[in-house]
Every structure is written in C-alpha cells, then in structure tokens.
C-alpha cells in the first residue's frame, strides 16, 4: 500500500481508490500461460505438493482469488506472497519461508519461473532444483 500512498501524495488522489482501480485492471488483464498450466497439471498428476510464490506488492487476499478463478489454486496448495511476508524470491527469503511452510529441504523443491534473476539465479543460490520457463509471448 506504500506505493499508492507515495503516488497519491504526488497527484492528489485517494490511495485506496487508486489501488482498487489497479487491481480491477489486473483482474481483467491476467490470463494463465498455457505451458505453465500444463506443467502445473502434470505436477499434480504426479502427486507433487504445489506452492505458488509471488514477488508482488498485492497480498494473498488479492492473489488467491485470481488463482482460484483460473482453476490454478486448490485447497492444500501453499501460497506465499512477498507483500505479506516482507520477503522476496529475488533475495531468497521467500524460498526459505517455503521450506519452513512445507518442511521440505531446498533440494526437494522444484521451482518453475521465468525471471532470470528471481526465479533462476536466486532459486539456484537457495539450493532449489530450477526449471526455467520461457517468458510469455
């Protein structure tokens, strides 16, 4: 919410209204990436535990309904969002929280993502098995 407060001061707008407008836009624009959906489905079929990690300034209360709406998040899945934990994939701290939440060691976790730094380099530094995903086109 801090980003909205800072911008709102500069342009004299209610930060809560600005946040709601941006989230409404995000809801309309976000679509699942078919290759990612296929990887998720295959992991579920193999009986893997599923966790979603997001470096996002919107919290779980915003992200979970989007995942549910698109049929991605299911009861029992883990969802960690940086805004809720003051942690990030980029710094590796969200990966440590994932280990704590699941009780798994870093080497037991397979991470899929498309950001070269946060999803590949930082995940490797954290000891996770990394599966880089191509960027959406």
Coordinates of N, CA, C and O in Angstrom, one line a residue:
X1 N 0.8 -1.2 0.0 CA 0.0 0.0 0.0 C 0.9 1.3 0.0 O 0.4 2.3 -0.4
X2 N 2.1 1.1 0.4 CA 3.0 2.3 0.5 C 3.2 3.0 -0.9 O 3.2 4.2 -0.9
X3 N 3.3 2.2 -1.9 CA 3.5 2.7 -3.2 C 2.3 3.6 -3.6 O 2.4 4.7 -4.2
X4 N 1.1 3.2 -3.2 CA -0.1 4.0 -3.5 C -0.1 5.3 -2.7 O -0.5 6.4 -3.2
X5 N 0.3 5.3 -1.5 CA 0.4 6.5 -0.7 C 1.4 7.5 -1.2 O 1.1 8.7 -1.3
X6 N 2.5 7.0 -1.7 CA 3.5 7.9 -2.2 C 3.0 8.6 -3.5 O 3.2 9.8 -3.7
X7 N 2.5 7.8 -4.4 CA 1.9 8.3 -5.7 C 0.8 9.2 -5.4 O 0.6 10.3 -6.0
X8 N -0.1 8.8 -4.5 CA -1.3 9.6 -4.2 C -0.9 11.0 -3.7 O -1.6 12.0 -4.1
X9 N 0.1 11.1 -2.9 CA 0.6 12.5 -2.5 C 1.0 13.3 -3.7 O 0.8 14.5 -3.7
X10 N 1.6 12.7 -4.6 CA 2.2 13.5 -5.8 C 1.0 13.9 -6.7 O 1.2 15.0 -7.4
X11 N 0.0 13.2 -6.8 CA -1.1 13.6 -7.8 C -2.4 13.8 -7.1 O -3.5 13.9 -7.8
X12 N -2.5 13.9 -5.8 CA -3.7 14.2 -5.1 C -4.9 13.3 -5.4 O -5.9 13.8 -6.0
X13 N -4.7 12.1 -5.1 CA -5.8 11.1 -5.4 C -5.8 10.2 -4.1 O -4.8 10.0 -3.5
X14 N -7.0 9.6 -3.9 CA -7.1 8.7 -2.7 C -6.4 7.4 -3.0 O -6.6 6.7 -4.0
X15 N -5.4 7.0 -2.2 CA -4.6 5.8 -2.4 C -5.4 4.5 -2.5 O -5.1 3.6 -3.3
X16 N -6.4 4.4 -1.7 CA -7.3 3.2 -1.7 C -8.0 3.1 -3.0 O -8.1 2.0 -3.6
X17 N -8.5 4.2 -3.5 CA -9.2 4.2 -4.8 C -8.2 3.8 -6.0 O -8.6 3.1 -6.9
X18 N -7.0 4.3 -5.9 CA -6.0 4.0 -6.9 C -5.7 2.5 -6.8 O -5.6 1.9 -7.9
X19 N -5.5 2.0 -5.7 CA -5.2 0.5 -5.5 C -6.4 -0.3 -6.1 O -6.1 -1.3 -6.8
X20 N -7.6 0.1 -5.8 CA -8.7 -0.7 -6.3 C -8.8 -0.6 -7.8 O -9.1 -1.7 -8.5
X21 N -8.5 0.5 -8.4 CA -8.6 0.6 -9.8 C -7.5 -0.2 -10.5 O -7.7 -0.9 -11.5
X22 N -6.3 -0.2 -9.9 CA -5.2 -1.0 -10.5 C -5.6 -2.5 -10.4 O -5.3 -3.3 -11.3
X23 N -6.1 -2.9 -9.2 CA -6.4 -4.3 -9.1 C -7.5 -4.8 -10.0 O -7.5 -5.9 -10.6
X24 N -8.5 -3.9 -10.2 CA -9.6 -4.2 -11.2 C -9.0 -4.4 -12.6 O -9.4 -5.3 -13.4
X25 N -8.0 -3.6 -12.9 CA -7.3 -3.7 -14.2 C -6.5 -5.0 -14.3 O -6.6 -5.7 -15.3
X26 N -5.8 -5.3 -13.2 CA -5.1 -6.6 -13.2 C -6.0 -7.8 -13.4 O -5.7 -8.7 -14.1
X27 N -7.2 -7.8 -12.7 CA -8.1 -8.9 -12.9 C -8.6 -9.1 -14.3 O -8.7 -10.2 -14.8
X28 N -8.7 -8.0 -15.0 CA -9.2 -8.1 -16.4 C -8.1 -8.5 -17.3 O -8.3 -9.2 -18.3
X29 N -6.8 -8.2 -17.0 CA -5.7 -8.5 -17.9 C -5.0 -9.8 -17.7 O -4.4 -10.3 -18.7
X30 N -5.0 -10.3 -16.5 CA -4.3 -11.5 -16.2 C -4.9 -12.8 -16.9 O -6.1 -13.0 -16.7
X31 N -4.1 -13.5 -17.5 CA -4.5 -14.8 -18.1 C -3.5 -15.9 -17.9 O -2.3 -15.6 -17.9
X32 N -3.9 -17.1 -17.7 CA -2.9 -18.2 -17.4 C -2.1 -18.4 -18.7 O -2.6 -18.3 -19.8
X33 N -0.8 -18.8 -18.5 CA 0.0 -19.2 -19.6 C -0.1 -20.7 -19.9 O 0.1 -21.5 -19.0
X34 N -0.6 -21.1 -21.1 CA -0.9 -22.5 -21.3 C 0.2 -23.4 -20.9 O 0.0 -24.5 -20.3
X35 N 1.5 -23.1 -21.3 CA 2.6 -24.0 -20.9 C 2.7 -24.2 -19.4 O 3.0 -25.3 -18.9
X36 N 2.5 -23.1 -18.7 CA 2.6 -23.2 -17.2 C 1.4 -24.0 -16.6 O 1.6 -24.8 -15.7
X37 N 0.2 -23.8 -17.2 CA -0.9 -24.6 -16.8 C -0.6 -26.1 -17.0 O -0.9 -27.0 -16.1
X38 N 0.0 -26.4 -18.1 CA 0.3 -27.8 -18.4 C 1.3 -28.4 -17.4 O 1.2 -29.5 -17.0
X39 N 2.3 -27.6 -17.1 CA 3.3 -28.0 -16.1 C 2.7 -28.3 -14.7 O 3.0 -29.2 -14.0
X40 N 1.8 -27.4 -14.4 CA 1.1 -27.5 -13.1 C 0.2 -28.7 -13.1 O 0.2 -29.5 -12.1
X41 N -0.5 -29.0 -14.1 CA -1.4 -30.2 -14.2 C -0.5 -31.4 -14.1 O -0.9 -32.4 -13.4
X42 N 0.6 -31.5 -14.8 CA 1.5 -32.6 -14.8 C 2.0 -32.9 -13.4 O 2.1 -34.0 -12.9
X43 N 2.4 -31.8 -12.7 CA 2.9 -31.9 -11.3 C 1.8 -32.5 -10.4 O 2.1 -33.3 -9.6
X44 N 0.6 -32.0 -10.5 CA -0.5 -32.5 -9.7 C -0.7 -34.0 -10.0 O -0.9 -34.8 -9.1
X45 N -0.7 -34.4 -11.3 CA -0.9 -35.8 -11.6 C 0.2 -36.7 -11.1 O -0.1 -37.8 -10.8
X46 N 1.4 -36.1 -10.9 CA 2.5 -36.9 -10.3 C 2.4 -36.9 -8.8 O 3.3 -37.5 -8.1
X47 N 1.4 -36.2 -8.2 CA 1.3 -36.2 -6.8 C 2.2 -35.2 -6.0 O 2.3 -35.3 -4.8
X48 N 2.7 -34.2 -6.8 CA 3.6 -33.2 -6.1 C 2.8 -32.2 -5.3 O 1.6 -31.9 -5.7
X49 N 3.3 -31.8 -4.2 CA 2.8 -30.7 -3.5 C 2.9 -29.4 -4.3 O 4.0 -29.3 -5.0
X50 N 2.0 -28.5 -4.3 CA 2.0 -27.3 -5.1 C 2.1 -26.1 -4.3 O 1.4 -26.0 -3.3
X51 N 3.1 -25.2 -4.6 CA 3.2 -23.9 -4.0 C 3.3 -22.8 -5.0 O 4.0 -23.0 -6.0
X52 N 2.7 -21.7 -4.7 CA 2.8 -20.6 -5.6 C 3.5 -19.5 -4.8 O 3.2 -19.2 -3.6
X53 N 4.6 -18.9 -5.4 CA 5.3 -17.9 -4.8 C 5.3 -16.7 -5.7 O 5.4 -16.8 -6.9
X54 N 5.0 -15.5 -5.1 CA 4.9 -14.3 -5.9 C 5.6 -13.1 -5.3 O 5.4 -12.8 -4.1
X55 N 6.5 -12.5 -6.0 CA 7.1 -11.2 -5.6 C 6.1 -10.1 -6.1 O 6.2 -9.7 -7.2
X56 N 5.1 -9.8 -5.3 CA 4.1 -8.9 -5.7 C 3.7 -8.0 -4.5 O 3.7 -8.4 -3.4
X57 N 3.4 -6.7 -4.8 CA 3.0 -5.8 -3.8 C 1.6 -6.0 -3.3 O 1.2 -5.4 -2.3
X58 N 0.8 -6.7 -4.1 CA -0.6 -7.1 -3.7 C -0.5 -8.3 -2.8 O 0.4 -9.2 -3.1
X59 N -1.3 -8.5 -1.8 CA -1.2 -9.6 -0.9 C -2.0 -10.8 -1.3 O -2.6 -10.8 -2.4
X60 N -1.9 -11.8 -0.5 CA -2.6 -13.1 -0.7 C -4.0 -12.9 -0.9 O -4.6 -13.6 -1.8
X61 N -4.6 -12.0 -0.2 CA -6.1 -11.7 -0.3 C -6.4 -11.3 -1.7 O -7.6 -11.5 -2.2
X62 N -5.5 -10.7 -2.5 CA -5.7 -10.3 -3.9 C -5.4 -11.5 -4.8 O -6.0 -11.7 -5.9
X63 N -4.3 -12.2 -4.5 CA -3.7 -13.1 -5.5 C -4.5 -14.5 -5.5 O -4.8 -15.0 -6.5
X64 N -4.8 -14.9 -4.3 CA -5.5 -16.2 -4.2 C -6.8 -16.3 -5.1 O -7.0 -17.2 -5.8
X65 N -7.7 -15.3 -5.0 CA -8.9 -15.4 -5.8 C -8.6 -15.4 -7.3 O -9.4 -16.0 -8.0
X66 N -7.6 -14.7 -7.7 CA -7.2 -14.8 -9.1 C -6.8 -16.2 -9.5 O -7.2 -16.7 -10.6
X67 N -6.0 -16.8 -8.7 CA -5.5 -18.2 -9.0 C -6.7 -19.2 -9.0 O -6.8 -20.1 -9.8
X68 N -7.6 -19.0 -8.0 CA -8.8 -19.8 -7.9 C -9.7 -19.6 -9.2 O -10.2 -20.6 -9.8
X69 N -9.9 -18.4 -9.6 CA -10.8 -18.1 -10.7 C -10.3 -18.8 -12.0 O -11.1 -19.2 -12.8
X70 N -9.0 -18.9 -12.1 CA -8.4 -19.5 -13.3 C -8.2 -21.0 -13.1 O -7.6 -21.7 -14.0
X71 N -8.7 -21.6 -12.0 CA -8.6 -23.0 -11.8 C -7.2 -23.5 -11.4 O -6.9 -24.7 -11.6
X72 N -6.3 -22.6 -10.9 CA -5.0 -23.0 -10.6 C -4.7 -23.4 -9.2 O -4.1 -24.4 -8.9
X73 N -5.3 -22.6 -8.3 CA -5.1 -22.8 -6.8 C -6.1 -23.8 -6.3 O -7.3 -23.7 -6.7
X74 N -5.7 -24.8 -5.5 CA -6.6 -25.8 -5.0 C -6.4 -25.8 -3.5 O -5.3 -25.5 -3.0
X75 N -7.4 -26.2 -2.7 CA -7.2 -26.4 -1.3 C -6.0 -27.3 -1.0 O -5.8 -28.3 -1.7
X76 N -5.2 -26.9 0.0 CA -4.0 -27.7 0.3 C -2.7 -27.1 -0.4 O -1.6 -27.5 0.1
X77 N -2.9 -26.3 -1.4 CA -1.7 -25.6 -2.0 C -1.2 -24.6 -1.0 O -1.9 -24.1 -0.2
X78 N 0.1 -24.3 -1.2 CA 0.7 -23.2 -0.5 C 0.8 -22.0 -1.3 O 1.1 -22.1 -2.5
X79 N 0.6 -20.8 -0.8 CA 0.7 -19.5 -1.5 C 1.4 -18.6 -0.6 O 0.9 -18.2 0.5
X80 N 2.6 -18.1 -1.0 CA 3.4 -17.1 -0.3 C 3.6 -15.9 -1.2 O 4.1 -16.1 -2.3
X81 N 3.2 -14.8 -0.7 CA 3.3 -13.5 -1.5 C 4.2 -12.6 -0.7 O 4.0 -12.4 0.5
X82 N 5.1 -12.0 -1.4 CA 6.1 -11.2 -0.8 C 5.5 -10.0 0.1 O 6.0 -9.7 1.1
X83 N 4.4 -9.5 -0.4 CA 3.8 -8.3 0.3 C 3.4 -8.7 1.7 O 3.4 -7.9 2.6
X84 N 3.0 -10.0 1.9 CA 2.5 -10.4 3.2 C 3.6 -10.8 4.2 O 3.4 -10.9 5.4
X85 N 4.8 -11.0 3.6 CA 5.9 -11.6 4.5 C 7.2 -10.7 4.5 O 8.1 -11.2 5.1
X86 N 7.2 -9.6 3.9 CA 8.4 -8.8 3.8 C 9.6 -9.7 3.4 O 10.6 -9.6 4.0
X87 N 9.3 -10.5 2.4 CA 10.3 -11.4 1.9 C 10.2 -11.4 0.4 O 9.2 -11.0 -0.2
X88 N 11.2 -11.9 -0.3 CA 11.1 -12.0 -1.8 C 11.9 -13.2 -2.4 O 12.8 -13.7 -1.7
X89 N 11.5 -13.6 -3.5 CA 12.3 -14.6 -4.3 C 13.6 -14.0 -4.6 O 14.6 -14.7 -4.5
X90 N 13.6 -12.8 -5.1 CA 14.9 -12.1 -5.5 C 15.9 -12.2 -4.5 O 17.1 -12.4 -4.7
X91 N 15.6 -12.0 -3.2 CA 16.5 -12.0 -2.1 C 16.7 -13.4 -1.5 O 17.6 -13.7 -0.7
X92 N 15.8 -14.4 -1.9 CA 15.9 -15.7 -1.5 C 15.1 -16.0 -0.2 O 15.0 -17.1 0.2
X93 N 14.6 -15.0 0.4 CA 13.9 -15.1 1.7 C 12.6 -15.8 1.5 O 12.1 -16.5 2.4
X94 N 11.9 -15.6 0.4 CA 10.6 -16.3 0.2 C 10.8 -17.8 0.0 O 10.0 -18.6 0.4
X95 N 12.0 -18.2 -0.6 CA 12.3 -19.6 -0.7 C 12.5 -20.3 0.7 O 12.1 -21.4 0.9
X96 N 13.2 -19.5 1.6 CA 13.3 -20.0 2.9 C 12.0 -20.2 3.6 O 11.8 -21.2 4.4
X97 N 11.1 -19.2 3.4 CA 9.8 -19.3 4.0 C 9.0 -20.6 3.5 O 8.3 -21.2 4.2
X98 N 9.2 -20.8 2.2 CA 8.6 -22.0 1.6 C 9.1 -23.3 2.2 O 8.3 -24.2 2.5
X99 N 10.4 -23.4 2.5 CA 10.9 -24.5 3.2 C 10.3 -24.7 4.6 O 9.9 -25.8 5.0
X100 N 10.2 -23.6 5.3 CA 9.6 -23.6 6.6 C 8.1 -24.1 6.5 O 7.6 -24.9 7.3
X101 N 7.4 -23.5 5.6 CA 6.0 -23.8 5.4 C 5.7 -25.3 5.0 O 4.7 -25.8 5.5
X102 N 6.6 -25.8 4.2 CA 6.3 -27.2 3.7 C 7.1 -28.3 4.5 O 6.8 -29.5 4.4
X103 N 8.2 -27.9 5.2 CA 9.0 -28.8 5.9 C 10.0 -29.6 4.9 O 10.6 -30.5 5.3
X104 N 10.1 -29.1 3.7 CA 10.9 -29.7 2.7 C 12.3 -29.0 2.7 O 12.4 -27.8 3.0
X105 N 13.3 -29.8 2.4 CA 14.6 -29.3 2.2 C 14.7 -28.6 0.8 O 14.0 -28.9 -0.1
X106 N 15.7 -27.7 0.7 CA 15.8 -27.0 -0.6 C 15.9 -27.9 -1.8 O 15.3 -27.7 -2.8
X107 N 16.7 -29.0 -1.6 CA 17.0 -29.9 -2.7 C 15.7 -30.7 -3.1 O 15.7 -31.4 -4.1
X108 N 14.7 -30.7 -2.3 CA 13.5 -31.4 -2.5 C 12.5 -30.6 -3.3 O 11.4 -31.1 -3.7
X109 N 12.8 -29.3 -3.5 CA 11.8 -28.4 -4.1 C 12.2 -28.1 -5.6 O 13.3 -27.8 -5.8
X110 N 11.2 -28.3 -6.5 CA 11.4 -27.9 -7.9 C 10.7 -26.6 -8.1 O 9.5 -26.5 -7.8
X111 N 11.5 -25.6 -8.6 CA 10.9 -24.3 -8.8 C 10.9 -24.0 -10.3 O 11.8 -24.2 -11.0
X112 N 9.7 -23.6 -10.8 CA 9.5 -23.2 -12.2 C 9.2 -21.7 -12.2 O 8.4 -21.2 -11.4
X113 N 9.9 -20.9 -13.0 CA 9.6 -19.5 -13.1 C 10.4 -18.9 -14.3 O 11.2 -19.6 -14.9
X114 N 10.0 -17.7 -14.6 CA 10.6 -17.1 -15.9 C 11.5 -15.9 -15.7 O 12.1 -15.4 -16.6
X115 N 11.7 -15.4 -14.4 CA 12.6 -14.3 -14.2 C 14.0 -14.8 -14.0 O 14.3 -15.6 -13.1
X116 N 14.9 -14.4 -14.9 CA 16.3 -14.9 -14.9 C 16.9 -14.7 -13.5 O 17.7 -15.6 -13.1
X117 N 16.7 -13.6 -12.8 CA 17.3 -13.4 -11.5 C 16.5 -14.1 -10.4 O 17.0 -14.9 -9.7
X118 N 15.3 -13.7 -10.2 CA 14.5 -14.1 -9.0 C 14.1 -15.6 -9.1 O 14.2 -16.3 -8.1
X119 N 13.8 -16.1 -10.3 CA 13.3 -17.5 -10.5 C 14.4 -18.5 -10.8 O 14.2 -19.7 -10.6
X120 N 15.5 -18.0 -11.3 CA 16.6 -18.9 -11.7 C 17.8 -18.7 -10.8 O 18.1 -19.6 -10.0
X121 N 18.5 -17.6 -10.9 CA 19.7 -17.4 -10.1 C 19.4 -17.5 -8.6 O 20.1 -18.2 -7.9
X122 N 18.4 -16.7 -8.1 CA 18.2 -16.7 -6.7 C 17.7 -18.1 -6.2 O 18.1 -18.5 -5.1
X123 N 16.9 -18.8 -7.0 CA 16.4 -20.1 -6.6 C 17.5 -21.1 -6.5 O 17.6 -21.9 -5.6
X124 N 18.4 -21.0 -7.5 CA 19.6 -21.9 -7.5 C 20.5 -21.6 -6.3 O 21.0 -22.5 -5.6
X125 N 20.7 -20.3 -6.0 CA 21.5 -20.0 -4.8 C 20.9 -20.5 -3.5 O 21.6 -20.9 -2.6
X126 N 19.5 -20.6 -3.5 CA 18.8 -21.1 -2.3 C 18.9 -22.7 -2.3 O 18.4 -23.3 -1.3
X127 N 19.4 -23.3 -3.4 CA 19.5 -24.7 -3.4 C 18.4 -25.5 -4.0 O 18.3 -26.7 -3.9
X128 N 17.4 -24.8 -4.6 CA 16.3 -25.4 -5.2 C 16.7 -26.0 -6.6 O 17.6 -25.6 -7.2
X129 N 15.9 -27.0 -7.0 CA 16.0 -27.6 -8.4 C 15.2 -26.6 -9.3 O 14.1 -26.4 -9.0
X130 N 15.9 -26.0 -10.2 CA 15.3 -24.9 -11.0 C 14.9 -25.4 -12.4 O 15.7 -26.1 -13.1
X131 N 13.7 -25.1 -12.9 CA 13.2 -25.4 -14.2 C 12.8 -24.0 -14.8 O 11.7 -23.6 -14.6
X132 N 13.8 -23.4 -15.5 CA 13.4 -22.1 -16.1 C 12.3 -22.2 -17.1 O 12.2 -23.2 -17.9
X133 N 11.4 -21.3 -17.1 CA 10.2 -21.3 -18.0 C 10.4 -20.1 -19.0 O 10.8 -19.1 -18.6
X134 N 10.1 -20.4 -20.3 CA 10.2 -19.2 -21.2 C 9.2 -18.1 -20.8 O 8.1 -18.4 -20.2
X135 N 9.5 -16.9 -21.2 CA 8.6 -15.8 -20.9 C 7.4 -15.9 -21.8 O 7.4 -16.5 -22.9
X136 N 6.3 -15.4 -21.3 CA 5.0 -15.4 -22.0 C 5.2 -14.5 -23.2 O 5.8 -13.5 -23.1
X137 N 4.6 -14.9 -24.3 CA 4.7 -14.0 -25.5 C 3.3 -13.5 -25.9 O 2.3 -13.9 -25.4

